[in-house]
CSV table of C-alpha atoms and ligand atoms in Angstrom, one decimal:
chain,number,residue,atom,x,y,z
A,22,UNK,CA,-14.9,45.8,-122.3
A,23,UNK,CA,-18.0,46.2,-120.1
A,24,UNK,CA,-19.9,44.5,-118.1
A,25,UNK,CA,-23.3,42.7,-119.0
A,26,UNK,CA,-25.8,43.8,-116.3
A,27,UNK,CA,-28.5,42.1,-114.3
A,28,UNK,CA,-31.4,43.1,-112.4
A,29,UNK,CA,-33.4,40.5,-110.5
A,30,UNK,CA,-36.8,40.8,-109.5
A,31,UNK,CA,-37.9,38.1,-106.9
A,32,UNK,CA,-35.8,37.0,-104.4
A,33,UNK,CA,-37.0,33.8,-103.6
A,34,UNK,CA,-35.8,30.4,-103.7
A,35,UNK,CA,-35.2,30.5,-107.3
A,36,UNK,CA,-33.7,34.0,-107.0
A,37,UNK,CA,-31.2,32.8,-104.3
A,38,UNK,CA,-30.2,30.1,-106.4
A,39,UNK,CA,-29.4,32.1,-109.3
A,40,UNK,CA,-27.4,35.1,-107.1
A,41,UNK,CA,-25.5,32.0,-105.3
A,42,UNK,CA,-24.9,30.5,-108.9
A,43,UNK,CA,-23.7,33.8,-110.2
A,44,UNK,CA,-21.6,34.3,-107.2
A,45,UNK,CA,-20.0,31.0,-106.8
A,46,UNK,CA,-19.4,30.5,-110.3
A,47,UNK,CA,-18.1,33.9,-110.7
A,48,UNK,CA,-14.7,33.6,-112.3
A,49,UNK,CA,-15.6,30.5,-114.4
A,50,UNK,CA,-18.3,33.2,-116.0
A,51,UNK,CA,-16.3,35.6,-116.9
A,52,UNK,CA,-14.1,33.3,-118.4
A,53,UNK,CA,-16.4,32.0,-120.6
A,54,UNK,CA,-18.0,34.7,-121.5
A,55,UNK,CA,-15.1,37.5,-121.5
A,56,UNK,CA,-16.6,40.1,-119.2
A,57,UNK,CA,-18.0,39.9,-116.3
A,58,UNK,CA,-21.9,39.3,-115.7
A,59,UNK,CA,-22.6,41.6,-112.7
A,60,UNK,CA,-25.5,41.3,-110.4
A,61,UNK,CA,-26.6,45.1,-110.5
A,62,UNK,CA,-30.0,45.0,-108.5
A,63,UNK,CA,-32.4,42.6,-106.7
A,64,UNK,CA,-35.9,43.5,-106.4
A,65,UNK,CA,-38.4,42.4,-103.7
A,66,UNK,CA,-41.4,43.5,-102.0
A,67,UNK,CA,-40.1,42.4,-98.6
A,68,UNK,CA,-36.1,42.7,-98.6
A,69,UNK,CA,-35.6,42.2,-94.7
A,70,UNK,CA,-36.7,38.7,-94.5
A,71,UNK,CA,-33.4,36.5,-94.2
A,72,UNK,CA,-33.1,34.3,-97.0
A,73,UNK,CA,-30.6,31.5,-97.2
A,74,UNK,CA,-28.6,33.5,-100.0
A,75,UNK,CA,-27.8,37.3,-98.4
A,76,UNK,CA,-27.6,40.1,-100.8
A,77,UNK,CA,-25.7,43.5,-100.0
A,78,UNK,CA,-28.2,45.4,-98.6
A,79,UNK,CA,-27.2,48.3,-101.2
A,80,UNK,CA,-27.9,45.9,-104.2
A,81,UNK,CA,-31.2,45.7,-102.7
A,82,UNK,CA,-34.7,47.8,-103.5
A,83,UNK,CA,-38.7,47.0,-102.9
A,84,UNK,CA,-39.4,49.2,-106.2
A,85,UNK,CA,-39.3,47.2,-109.6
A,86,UNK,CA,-39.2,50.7,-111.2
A,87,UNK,CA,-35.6,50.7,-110.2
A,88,UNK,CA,-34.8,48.0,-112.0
A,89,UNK,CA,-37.1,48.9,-115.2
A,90,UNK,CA,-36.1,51.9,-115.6
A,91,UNK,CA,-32.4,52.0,-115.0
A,92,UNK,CA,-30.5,52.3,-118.2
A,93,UNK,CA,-27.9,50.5,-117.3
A,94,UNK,CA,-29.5,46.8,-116.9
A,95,UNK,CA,-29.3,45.1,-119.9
A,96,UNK,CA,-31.2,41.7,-118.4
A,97,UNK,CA,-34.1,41.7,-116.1
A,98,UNK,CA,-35.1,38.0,-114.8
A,99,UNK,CA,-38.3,37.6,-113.7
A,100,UNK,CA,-38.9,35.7,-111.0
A,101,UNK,CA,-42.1,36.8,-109.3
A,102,UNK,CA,-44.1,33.8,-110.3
A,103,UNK,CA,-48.1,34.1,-110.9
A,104,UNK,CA,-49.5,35.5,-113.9
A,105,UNK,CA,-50.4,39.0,-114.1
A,106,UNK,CA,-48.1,41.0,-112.1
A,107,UNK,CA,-45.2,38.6,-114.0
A,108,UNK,CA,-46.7,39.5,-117.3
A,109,UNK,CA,-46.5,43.4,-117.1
A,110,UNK,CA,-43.2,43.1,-115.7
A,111,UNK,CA,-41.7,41.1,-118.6
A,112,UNK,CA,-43.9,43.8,-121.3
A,113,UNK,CA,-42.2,46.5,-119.6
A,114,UNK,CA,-38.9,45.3,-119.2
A,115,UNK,CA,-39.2,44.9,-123.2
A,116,UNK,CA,-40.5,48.2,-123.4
A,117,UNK,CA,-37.9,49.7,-122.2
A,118,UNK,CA,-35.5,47.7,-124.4
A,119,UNK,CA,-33.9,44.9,-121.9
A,120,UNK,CA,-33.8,41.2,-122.6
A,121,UNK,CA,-35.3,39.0,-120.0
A,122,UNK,CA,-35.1,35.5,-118.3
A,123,UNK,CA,-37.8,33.8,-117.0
A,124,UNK,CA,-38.8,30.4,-115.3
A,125,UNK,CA,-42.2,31.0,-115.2
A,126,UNK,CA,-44.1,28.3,-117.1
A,127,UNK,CA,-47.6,29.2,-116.3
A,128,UNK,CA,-47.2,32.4,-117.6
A,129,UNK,CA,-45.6,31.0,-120.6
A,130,UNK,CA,-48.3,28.7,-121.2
A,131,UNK,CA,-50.9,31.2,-120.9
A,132,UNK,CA,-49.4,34.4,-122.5
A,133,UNK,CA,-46.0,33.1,-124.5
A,134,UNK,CA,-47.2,33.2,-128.0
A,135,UNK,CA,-48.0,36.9,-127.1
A,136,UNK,CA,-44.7,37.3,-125.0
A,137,UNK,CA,-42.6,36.3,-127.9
A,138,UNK,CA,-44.2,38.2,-130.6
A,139,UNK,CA,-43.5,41.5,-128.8
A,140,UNK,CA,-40.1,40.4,-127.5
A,141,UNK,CA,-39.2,39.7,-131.7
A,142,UNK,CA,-40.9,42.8,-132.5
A,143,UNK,CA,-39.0,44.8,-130.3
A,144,UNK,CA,-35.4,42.6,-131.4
A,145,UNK,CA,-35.4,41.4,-126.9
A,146,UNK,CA,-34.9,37.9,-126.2
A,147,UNK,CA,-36.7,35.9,-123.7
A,148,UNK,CA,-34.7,33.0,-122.1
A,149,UNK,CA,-36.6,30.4,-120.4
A,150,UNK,CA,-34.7,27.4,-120.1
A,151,UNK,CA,-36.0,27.3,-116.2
A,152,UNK,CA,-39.9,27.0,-116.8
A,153,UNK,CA,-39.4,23.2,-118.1
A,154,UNK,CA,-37.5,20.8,-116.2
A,155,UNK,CA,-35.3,22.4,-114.1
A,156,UNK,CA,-32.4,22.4,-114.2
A,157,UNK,CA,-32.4,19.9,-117.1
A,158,UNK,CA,-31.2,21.8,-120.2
A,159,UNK,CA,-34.1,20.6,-122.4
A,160,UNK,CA,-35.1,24.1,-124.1
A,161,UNK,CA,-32.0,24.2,-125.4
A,162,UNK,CA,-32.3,20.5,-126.6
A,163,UNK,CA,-34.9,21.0,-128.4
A,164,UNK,CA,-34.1,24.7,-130.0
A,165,UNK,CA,-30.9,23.7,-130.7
A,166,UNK,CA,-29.4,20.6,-130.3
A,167,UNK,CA,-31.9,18.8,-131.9
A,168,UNK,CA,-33.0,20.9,-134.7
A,169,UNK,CA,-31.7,18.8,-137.2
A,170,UNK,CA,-34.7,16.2,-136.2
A,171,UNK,CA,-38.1,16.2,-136.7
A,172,UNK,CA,-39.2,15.3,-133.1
A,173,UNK,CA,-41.7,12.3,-132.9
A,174,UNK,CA,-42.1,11.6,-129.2
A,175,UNK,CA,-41.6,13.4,-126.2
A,176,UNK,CA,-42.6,11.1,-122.8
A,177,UNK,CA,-41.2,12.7,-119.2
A,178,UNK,CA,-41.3,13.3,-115.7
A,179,UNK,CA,-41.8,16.6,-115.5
A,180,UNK,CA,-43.1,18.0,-111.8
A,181,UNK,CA,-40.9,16.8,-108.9
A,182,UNK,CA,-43.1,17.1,-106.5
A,183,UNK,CA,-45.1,14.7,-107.9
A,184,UNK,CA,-42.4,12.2,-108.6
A,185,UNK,CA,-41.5,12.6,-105.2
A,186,UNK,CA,-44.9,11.8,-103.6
A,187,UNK,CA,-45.4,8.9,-105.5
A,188,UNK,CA,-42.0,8.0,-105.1
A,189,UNK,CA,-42.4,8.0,-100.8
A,190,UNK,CA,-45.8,6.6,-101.4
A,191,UNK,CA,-44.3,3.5,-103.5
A,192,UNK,CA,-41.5,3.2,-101.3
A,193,UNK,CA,-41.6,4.7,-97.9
A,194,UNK,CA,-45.4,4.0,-97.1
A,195,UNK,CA,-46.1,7.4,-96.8
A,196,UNK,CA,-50.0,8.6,-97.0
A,197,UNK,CA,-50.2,11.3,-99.8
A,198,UNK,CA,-50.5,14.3,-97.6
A,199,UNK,CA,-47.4,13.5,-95.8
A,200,UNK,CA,-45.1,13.2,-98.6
A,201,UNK,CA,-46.8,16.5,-100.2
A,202,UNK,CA,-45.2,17.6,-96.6
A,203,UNK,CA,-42.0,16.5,-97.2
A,204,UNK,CA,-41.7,17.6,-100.7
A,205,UNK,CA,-42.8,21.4,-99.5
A,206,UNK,CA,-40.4,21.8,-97.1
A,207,UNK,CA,-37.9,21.0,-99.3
A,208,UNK,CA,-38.4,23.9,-101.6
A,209,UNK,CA,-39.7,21.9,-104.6
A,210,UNK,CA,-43.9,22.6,-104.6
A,211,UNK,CA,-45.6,25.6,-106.4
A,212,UNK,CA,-47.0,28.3,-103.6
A,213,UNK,CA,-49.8,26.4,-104.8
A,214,UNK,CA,-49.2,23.1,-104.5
A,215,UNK,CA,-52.5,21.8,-106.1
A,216,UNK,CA,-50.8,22.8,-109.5
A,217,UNK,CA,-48.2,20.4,-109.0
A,218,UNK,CA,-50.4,17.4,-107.4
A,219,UNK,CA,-53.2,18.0,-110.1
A,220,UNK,CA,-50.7,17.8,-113.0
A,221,UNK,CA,-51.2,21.3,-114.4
A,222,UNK,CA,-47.6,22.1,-113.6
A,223,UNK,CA,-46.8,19.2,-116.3
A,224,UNK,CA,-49.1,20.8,-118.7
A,225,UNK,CA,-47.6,24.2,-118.6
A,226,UNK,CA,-44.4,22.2,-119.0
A,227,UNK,CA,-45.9,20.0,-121.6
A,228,UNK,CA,-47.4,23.0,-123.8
A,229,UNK,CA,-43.8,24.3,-124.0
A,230,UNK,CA,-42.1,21.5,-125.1
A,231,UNK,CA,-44.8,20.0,-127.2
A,232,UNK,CA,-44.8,23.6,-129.1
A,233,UNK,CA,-40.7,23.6,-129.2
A,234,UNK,CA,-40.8,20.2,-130.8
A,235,UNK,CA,-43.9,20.3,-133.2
A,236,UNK,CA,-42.9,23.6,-134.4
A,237,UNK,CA,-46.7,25.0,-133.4
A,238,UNK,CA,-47.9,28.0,-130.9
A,239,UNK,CA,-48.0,26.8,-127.3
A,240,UNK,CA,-51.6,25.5,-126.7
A,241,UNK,CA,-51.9,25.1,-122.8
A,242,UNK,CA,-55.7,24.8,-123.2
A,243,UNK,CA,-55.5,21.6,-125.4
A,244,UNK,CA,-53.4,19.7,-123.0
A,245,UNK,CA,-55.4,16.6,-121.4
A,246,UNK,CA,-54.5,16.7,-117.9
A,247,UNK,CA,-55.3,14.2,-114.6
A,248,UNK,CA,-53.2,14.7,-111.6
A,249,UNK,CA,-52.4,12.6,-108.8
A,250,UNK,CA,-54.6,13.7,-105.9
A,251,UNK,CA,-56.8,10.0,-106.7
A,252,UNK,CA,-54.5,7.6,-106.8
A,253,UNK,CA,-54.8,5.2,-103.9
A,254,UNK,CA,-51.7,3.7,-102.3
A,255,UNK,CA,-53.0,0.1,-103.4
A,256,UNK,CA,-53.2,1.5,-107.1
A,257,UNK,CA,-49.3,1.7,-106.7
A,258,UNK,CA,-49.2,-1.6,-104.8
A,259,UNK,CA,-51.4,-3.5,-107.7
A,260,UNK,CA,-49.5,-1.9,-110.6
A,261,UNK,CA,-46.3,-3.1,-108.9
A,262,UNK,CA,-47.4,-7.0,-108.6
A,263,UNK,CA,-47.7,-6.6,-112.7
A,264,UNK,CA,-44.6,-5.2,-113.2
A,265,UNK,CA,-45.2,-1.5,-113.4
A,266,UNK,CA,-44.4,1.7,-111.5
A,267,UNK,CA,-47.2,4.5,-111.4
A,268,UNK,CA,-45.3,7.6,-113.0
A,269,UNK,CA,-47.2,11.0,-113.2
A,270,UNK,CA,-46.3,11.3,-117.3
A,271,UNK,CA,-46.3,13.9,-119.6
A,272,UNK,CA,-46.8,12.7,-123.3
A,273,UNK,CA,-46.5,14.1,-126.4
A,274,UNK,CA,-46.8,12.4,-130.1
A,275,UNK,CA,-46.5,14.1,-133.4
A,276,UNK,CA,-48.3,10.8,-135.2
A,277,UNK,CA,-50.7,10.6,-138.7
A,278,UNK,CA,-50.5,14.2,-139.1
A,279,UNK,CA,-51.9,14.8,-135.4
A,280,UNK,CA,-50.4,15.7,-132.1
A,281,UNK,CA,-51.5,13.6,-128.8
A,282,UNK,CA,-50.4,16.4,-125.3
A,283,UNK,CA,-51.7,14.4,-122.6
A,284,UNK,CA,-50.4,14.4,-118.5
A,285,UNK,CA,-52.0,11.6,-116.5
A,286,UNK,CA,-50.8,8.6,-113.9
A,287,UNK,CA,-49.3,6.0,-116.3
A,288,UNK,CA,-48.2,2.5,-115.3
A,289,UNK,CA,-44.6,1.7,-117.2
A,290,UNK,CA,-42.6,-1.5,-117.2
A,291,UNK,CA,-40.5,-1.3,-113.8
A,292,UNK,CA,-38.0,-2.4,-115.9
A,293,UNK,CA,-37.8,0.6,-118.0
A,294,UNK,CA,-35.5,3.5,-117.3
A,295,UNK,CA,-38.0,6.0,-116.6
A,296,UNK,CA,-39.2,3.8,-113.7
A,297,UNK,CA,-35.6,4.2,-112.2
A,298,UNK,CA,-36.4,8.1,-112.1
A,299,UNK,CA,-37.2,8.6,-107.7
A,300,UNK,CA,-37.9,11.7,-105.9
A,301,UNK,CA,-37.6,15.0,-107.1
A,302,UNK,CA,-35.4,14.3,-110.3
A,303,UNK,CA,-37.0,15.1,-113.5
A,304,UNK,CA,-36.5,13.1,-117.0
A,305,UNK,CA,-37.6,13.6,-120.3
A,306,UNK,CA,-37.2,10.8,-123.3
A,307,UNK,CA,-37.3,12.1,-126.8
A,308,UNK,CA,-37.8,10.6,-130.0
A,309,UNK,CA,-36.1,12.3,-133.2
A,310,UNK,CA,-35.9,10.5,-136.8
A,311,UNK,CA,-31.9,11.5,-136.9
A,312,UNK,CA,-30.9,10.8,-133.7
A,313,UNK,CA,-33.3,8.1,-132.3
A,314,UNK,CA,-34.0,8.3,-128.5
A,315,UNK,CA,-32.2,10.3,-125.9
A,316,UNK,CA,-33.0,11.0,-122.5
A,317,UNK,CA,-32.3,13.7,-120.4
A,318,UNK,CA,-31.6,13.4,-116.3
A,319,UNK,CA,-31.8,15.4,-113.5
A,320,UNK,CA,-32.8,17.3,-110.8
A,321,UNK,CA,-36.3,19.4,-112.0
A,322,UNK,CA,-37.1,22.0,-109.0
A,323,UNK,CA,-34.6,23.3,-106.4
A,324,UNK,CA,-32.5,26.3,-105.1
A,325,UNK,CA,-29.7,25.6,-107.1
A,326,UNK,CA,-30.5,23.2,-110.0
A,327,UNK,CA,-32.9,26.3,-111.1
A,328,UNK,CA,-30.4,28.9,-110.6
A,329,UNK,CA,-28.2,27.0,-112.8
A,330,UNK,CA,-30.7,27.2,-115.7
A,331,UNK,CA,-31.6,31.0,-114.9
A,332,UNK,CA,-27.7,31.8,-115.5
A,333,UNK,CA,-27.2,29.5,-118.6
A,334,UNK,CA,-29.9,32.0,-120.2
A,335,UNK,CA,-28.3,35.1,-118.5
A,336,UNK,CA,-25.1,34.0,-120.4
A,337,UNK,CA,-26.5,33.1,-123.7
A,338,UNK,CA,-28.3,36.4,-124.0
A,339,UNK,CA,-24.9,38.0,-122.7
A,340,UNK,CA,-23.7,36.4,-125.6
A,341,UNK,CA,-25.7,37.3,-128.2
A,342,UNK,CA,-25.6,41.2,-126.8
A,343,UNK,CA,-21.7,40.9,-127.1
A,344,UNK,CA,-22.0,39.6,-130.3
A,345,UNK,CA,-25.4,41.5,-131.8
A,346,UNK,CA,-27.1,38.4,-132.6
A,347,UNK,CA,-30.1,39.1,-129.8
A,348,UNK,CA,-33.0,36.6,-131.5
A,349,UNK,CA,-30.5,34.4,-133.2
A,350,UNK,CA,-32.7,31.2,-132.1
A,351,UNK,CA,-36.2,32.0,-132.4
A,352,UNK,CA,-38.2,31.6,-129.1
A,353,UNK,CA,-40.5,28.5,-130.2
A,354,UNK,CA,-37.1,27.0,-132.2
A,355,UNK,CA,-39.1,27.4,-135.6
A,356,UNK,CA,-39.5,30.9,-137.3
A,357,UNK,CA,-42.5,32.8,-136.3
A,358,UNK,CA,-44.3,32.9,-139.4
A,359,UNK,CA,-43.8,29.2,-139.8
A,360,UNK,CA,-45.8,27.9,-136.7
A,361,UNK,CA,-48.4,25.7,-137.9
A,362,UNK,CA,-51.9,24.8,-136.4
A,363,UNK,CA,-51.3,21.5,-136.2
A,364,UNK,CA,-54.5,19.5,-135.2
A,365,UNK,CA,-55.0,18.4,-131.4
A,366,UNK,CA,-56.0,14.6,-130.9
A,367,UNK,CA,-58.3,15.0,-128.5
A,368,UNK,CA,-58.2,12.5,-125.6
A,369,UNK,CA,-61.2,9.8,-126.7
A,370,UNK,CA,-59.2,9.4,-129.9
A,371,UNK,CA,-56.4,8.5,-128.1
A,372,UNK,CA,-55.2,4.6,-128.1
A,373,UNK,CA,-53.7,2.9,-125.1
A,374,UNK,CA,-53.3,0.0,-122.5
A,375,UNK,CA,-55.4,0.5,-119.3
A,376,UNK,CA,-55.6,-0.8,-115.2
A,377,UNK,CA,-59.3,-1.1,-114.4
A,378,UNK,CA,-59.7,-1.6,-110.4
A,379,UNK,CA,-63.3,-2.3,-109.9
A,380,UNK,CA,-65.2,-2.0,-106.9
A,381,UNK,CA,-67.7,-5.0,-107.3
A,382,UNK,CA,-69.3,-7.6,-104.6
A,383,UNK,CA,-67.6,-10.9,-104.5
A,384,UNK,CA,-70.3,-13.6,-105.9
A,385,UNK,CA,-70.7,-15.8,-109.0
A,386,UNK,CA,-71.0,-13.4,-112.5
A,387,UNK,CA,-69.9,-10.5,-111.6
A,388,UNK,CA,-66.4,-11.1,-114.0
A,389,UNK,CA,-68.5,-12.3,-116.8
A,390,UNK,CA,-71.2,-9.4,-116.6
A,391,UNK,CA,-68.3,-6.8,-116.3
A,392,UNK,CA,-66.2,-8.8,-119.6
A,393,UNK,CA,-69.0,-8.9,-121.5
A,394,UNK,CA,-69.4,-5.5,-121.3
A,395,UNK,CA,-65.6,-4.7,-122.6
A,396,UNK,CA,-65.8,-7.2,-124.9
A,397,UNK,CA,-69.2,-5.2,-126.5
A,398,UNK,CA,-66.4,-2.2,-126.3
A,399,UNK,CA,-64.0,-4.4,-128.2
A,400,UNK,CA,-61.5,-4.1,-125.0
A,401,UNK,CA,-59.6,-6.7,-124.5
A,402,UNK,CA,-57.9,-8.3,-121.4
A,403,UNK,CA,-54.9,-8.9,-120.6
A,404,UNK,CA,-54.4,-10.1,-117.1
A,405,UNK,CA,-57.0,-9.8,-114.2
A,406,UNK,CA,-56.5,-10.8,-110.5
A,407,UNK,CA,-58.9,-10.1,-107.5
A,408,UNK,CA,-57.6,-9.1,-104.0
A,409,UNK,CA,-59.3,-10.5,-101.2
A,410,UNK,CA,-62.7,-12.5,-100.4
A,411,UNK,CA,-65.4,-10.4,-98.2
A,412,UNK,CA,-68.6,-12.1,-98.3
A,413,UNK,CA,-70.2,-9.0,-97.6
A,414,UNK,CA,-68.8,-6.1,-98.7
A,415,UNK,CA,-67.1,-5.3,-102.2
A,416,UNK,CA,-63.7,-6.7,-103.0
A,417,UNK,CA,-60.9,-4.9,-105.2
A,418,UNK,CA,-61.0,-6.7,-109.2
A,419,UNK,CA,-58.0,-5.6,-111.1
A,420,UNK,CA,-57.8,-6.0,-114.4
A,421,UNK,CA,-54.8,-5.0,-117.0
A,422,UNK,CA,-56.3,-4.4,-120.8
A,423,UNK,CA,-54.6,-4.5,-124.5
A,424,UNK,CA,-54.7,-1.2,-126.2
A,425,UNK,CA,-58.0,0.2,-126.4
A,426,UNK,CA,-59.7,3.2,-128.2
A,427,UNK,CA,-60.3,5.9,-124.7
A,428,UNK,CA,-63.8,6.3,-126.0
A,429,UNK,CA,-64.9,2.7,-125.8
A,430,UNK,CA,-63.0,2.4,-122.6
A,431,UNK,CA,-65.1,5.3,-121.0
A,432,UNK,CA,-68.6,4.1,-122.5
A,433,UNK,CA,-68.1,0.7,-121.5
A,434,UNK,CA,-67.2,2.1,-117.8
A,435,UNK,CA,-70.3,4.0,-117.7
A,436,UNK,CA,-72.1,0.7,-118.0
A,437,UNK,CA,-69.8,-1.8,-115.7
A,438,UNK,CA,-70.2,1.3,-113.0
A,439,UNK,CA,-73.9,0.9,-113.1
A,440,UNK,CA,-74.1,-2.6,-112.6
A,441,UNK,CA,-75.6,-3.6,-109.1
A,442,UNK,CA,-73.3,-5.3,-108.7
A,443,UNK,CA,-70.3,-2.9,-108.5
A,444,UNK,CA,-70.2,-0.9,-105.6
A,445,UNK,CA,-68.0,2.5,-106.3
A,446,UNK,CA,-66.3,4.0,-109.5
A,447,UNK,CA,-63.9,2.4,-111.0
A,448,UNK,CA,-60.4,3.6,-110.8
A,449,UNK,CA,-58.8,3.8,-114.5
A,450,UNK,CA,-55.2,4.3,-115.0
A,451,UNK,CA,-53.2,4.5,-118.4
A,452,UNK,CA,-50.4,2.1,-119.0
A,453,UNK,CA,-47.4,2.7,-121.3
A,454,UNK,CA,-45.8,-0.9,-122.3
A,455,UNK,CA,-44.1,-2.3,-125.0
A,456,UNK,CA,-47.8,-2.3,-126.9
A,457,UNK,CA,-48.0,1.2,-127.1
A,458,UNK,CA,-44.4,2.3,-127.9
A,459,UNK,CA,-41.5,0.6,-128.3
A,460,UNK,CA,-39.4,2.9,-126.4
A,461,UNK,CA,-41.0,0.5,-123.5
B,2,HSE,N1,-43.1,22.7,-108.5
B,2,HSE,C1,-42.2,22.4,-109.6
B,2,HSE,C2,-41.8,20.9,-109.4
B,2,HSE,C3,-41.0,23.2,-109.5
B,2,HSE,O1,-42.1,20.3,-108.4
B,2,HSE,O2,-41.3,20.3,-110.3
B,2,HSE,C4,-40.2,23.2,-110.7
B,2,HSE,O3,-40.9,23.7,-111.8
């Protein structure tokens, strides 16, 4: 029987990972999936760079063409990362009647509705376990796994870089730039790391998942989404003497006929499993009404833990070629025609716990002008300590809240941060607690 064959087009970290998965894990391949799954070409606009993973120089070519146009590559992964460039490669590679793997998120969040309608059109499979958590195997969770659920909740760590940074921020003192450092060199950060540290790698991440599990067209745009580039170290200190560990989340809630995708800095119980979650290790929690909760661990950016997601794909398409069943799982887990516009909660709708830390000078009133203001807002407090005495300058007021309607909370900061008395903008942070779901 023949092969099943591969061309690769980017031959960067991810790409070494997946040729050093495929090539380490050679035999084990072809016994599971009966033939062999043969690495015919790799594709790069600089092949003399040394990489960490070598490739026989004949394998090699700095022409795409010869990878899109050769009739004998059945799979072309896309690995080029970026948007447009990635885009025509994946509508060519369809056009000329290969299936493709992909771990680009962005450009799944921006063009995958579109991507998936021509791949279906044409009978081509995409595979993109890769763009969402790694190596975590949540796409196929979600398409198959659970598709006996409705899903209800999805809450998870989704960017390692960030969960690293705050991780070395929380626990190895380290200032933000620093750990952004660290977490570069080890291979984990976006060429652009700003889409990792402002959360917008979550929310390409989010819009995928939230789409898999709602059974709705990805909707990148409707994502809410605050990164991590403002928290101050003593956020993390403060949240910690209450209990709670600053996660960057990303949430989404099917709930009263609505869906909530938000990605901001939350505060959970440092109790709660999802606390446990350090350095560039991904997790996702979800909620289905067969199964109940589940969570889902491990590593969500590297060399190898990405490889290992790009070659599950390769070998699922490889078997649905062998087997003519190319499509067999719809892209977005639901069938095409049954996606549904379901409505977008949009973020001052959206109930939860809060941190407040104020800015505000340290004399007589200033807790019962800034109360009375929440209480007009019908915000209620639940702890509230303040760091510090400086006669002069401001002091640090932290305050914990029940769950409160986001619209009040921001009205009702609009007034406290005009108060004389308060001296900078306050710093807000989401919490997620037992109040607000009782996963925590
Ligand atoms: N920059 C991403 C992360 C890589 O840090 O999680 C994996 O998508």
């Amino acid at each position: 029987m023949r092969s099943i064959r591969v061309g690769l087009i980017g031959w960067g970290t991810v790409g070494c990972g997946v040729i050093q998965v495929l090539r380490e894990n050679e035999a084990d391949i072809r016994n599971r999936l009966g033939v062999p799954l043969e690495l015919r070409r790799v594709a790069d606009l600089d092949i003399d760079r040394p990489r960490p993973v070598s490739v026989p120089r004949d394998l090699l070519t700095n022409r795409i063409d010869d990878i899109l146009n050769d009739p004998d590559i059945d799979i072309v992964v896309e690995l080029i990362g970026g948007l447009d460039a990635a885009r025509e490669v994946i509508r060519r590679a369809i056009d000329s009647g290969k299936h493709v793997v992909t771990a680009n998120k962005a450009l799944l969040a921006h063009s995958g509705n579109e991507l998936f309608r021509v791949a279906a059109e044409r009978g081509r499979a995409i595979g993109f376990e890769a763009s969402v958590a790694g190596g975590i195997p949540l796409i196929k969770a979600l398409r198959e796994g659970l598709a006996g659920n409705r899903i209800q909740t999805i809450f998870g760590i989704l960017n390692g870089t960030a969960n690293y940074i705050l991780t070395r921020m929380a626990e190895g003192g380290l200032s933000f730039e620093d750990a952004l450092g660290e977490a570069q060199q080890m291979g984990y950060a976006e060429a652009n790391p700003a889409l990792d540290v402002e959360g917008i790698d979550t929310a390409h991440k989010l819009a995928i998942a939230s789409a898999l599990s709602f059974g709705t067209p990805i909707r990148f745009d409707e994502v809410y989404t605050e990164g991590i580039s403002h928290i101050d170290p003593d956020d993390i200190q403060f949240g910690e003497e209450f209990g709670y560990s600053l996660k960057l989340l990303a949430i989404a809630r099917h709930m009263d006929g609505r869906i909530e995708t938000r990605v901001h800095p939350t505060l959970i119980p440092r109790h709660h499993v999802l606390a446990s979650v350090k350095g560039a290790y991904n997790a996702v929690h979800v909620q289905g009404n067969a199964v109940g909760n589940i969570m889902l661990y491990g590593m969500g950016a590297g060399m190898m833990p990405t490889g290992s997601a790009v070659v599950g794909d390769l070998i699922d398409l490889a078997r649905d070629i062998l087997g003519s069943t190319p499509g067999r799982v719809p892209a977005l887990a639901f069938q095409p025609d049954r996606l549904a516009e379901i409505a977008i909660k949009p973020i001052a709708d959206v109930s939860t716990c809060y941190y407040f830390r104020f800015s505000a000078l340290d004399q007589p009133g200033v807790l019962s002008k800034v109360s009375g203001i929440l209480g007009k807002y019908h915000i209620s407090i639940a702890a509230v300590i303040q760091k510090g005495r400086r006669k002069a300058s401001s002091v640090p007021i932290v305050m914990l809240t029940h769950e409160a309607l986001e619209s009040n909370v921001r009205a009702a900061l609009a007034e406290i941060d005009q108060l004389d008395i308060v001296t900078a903008p306050t710093q807000i942070i989401r919490i997620e607690n037992q109040e607000t779901n009782n996963f925590f």
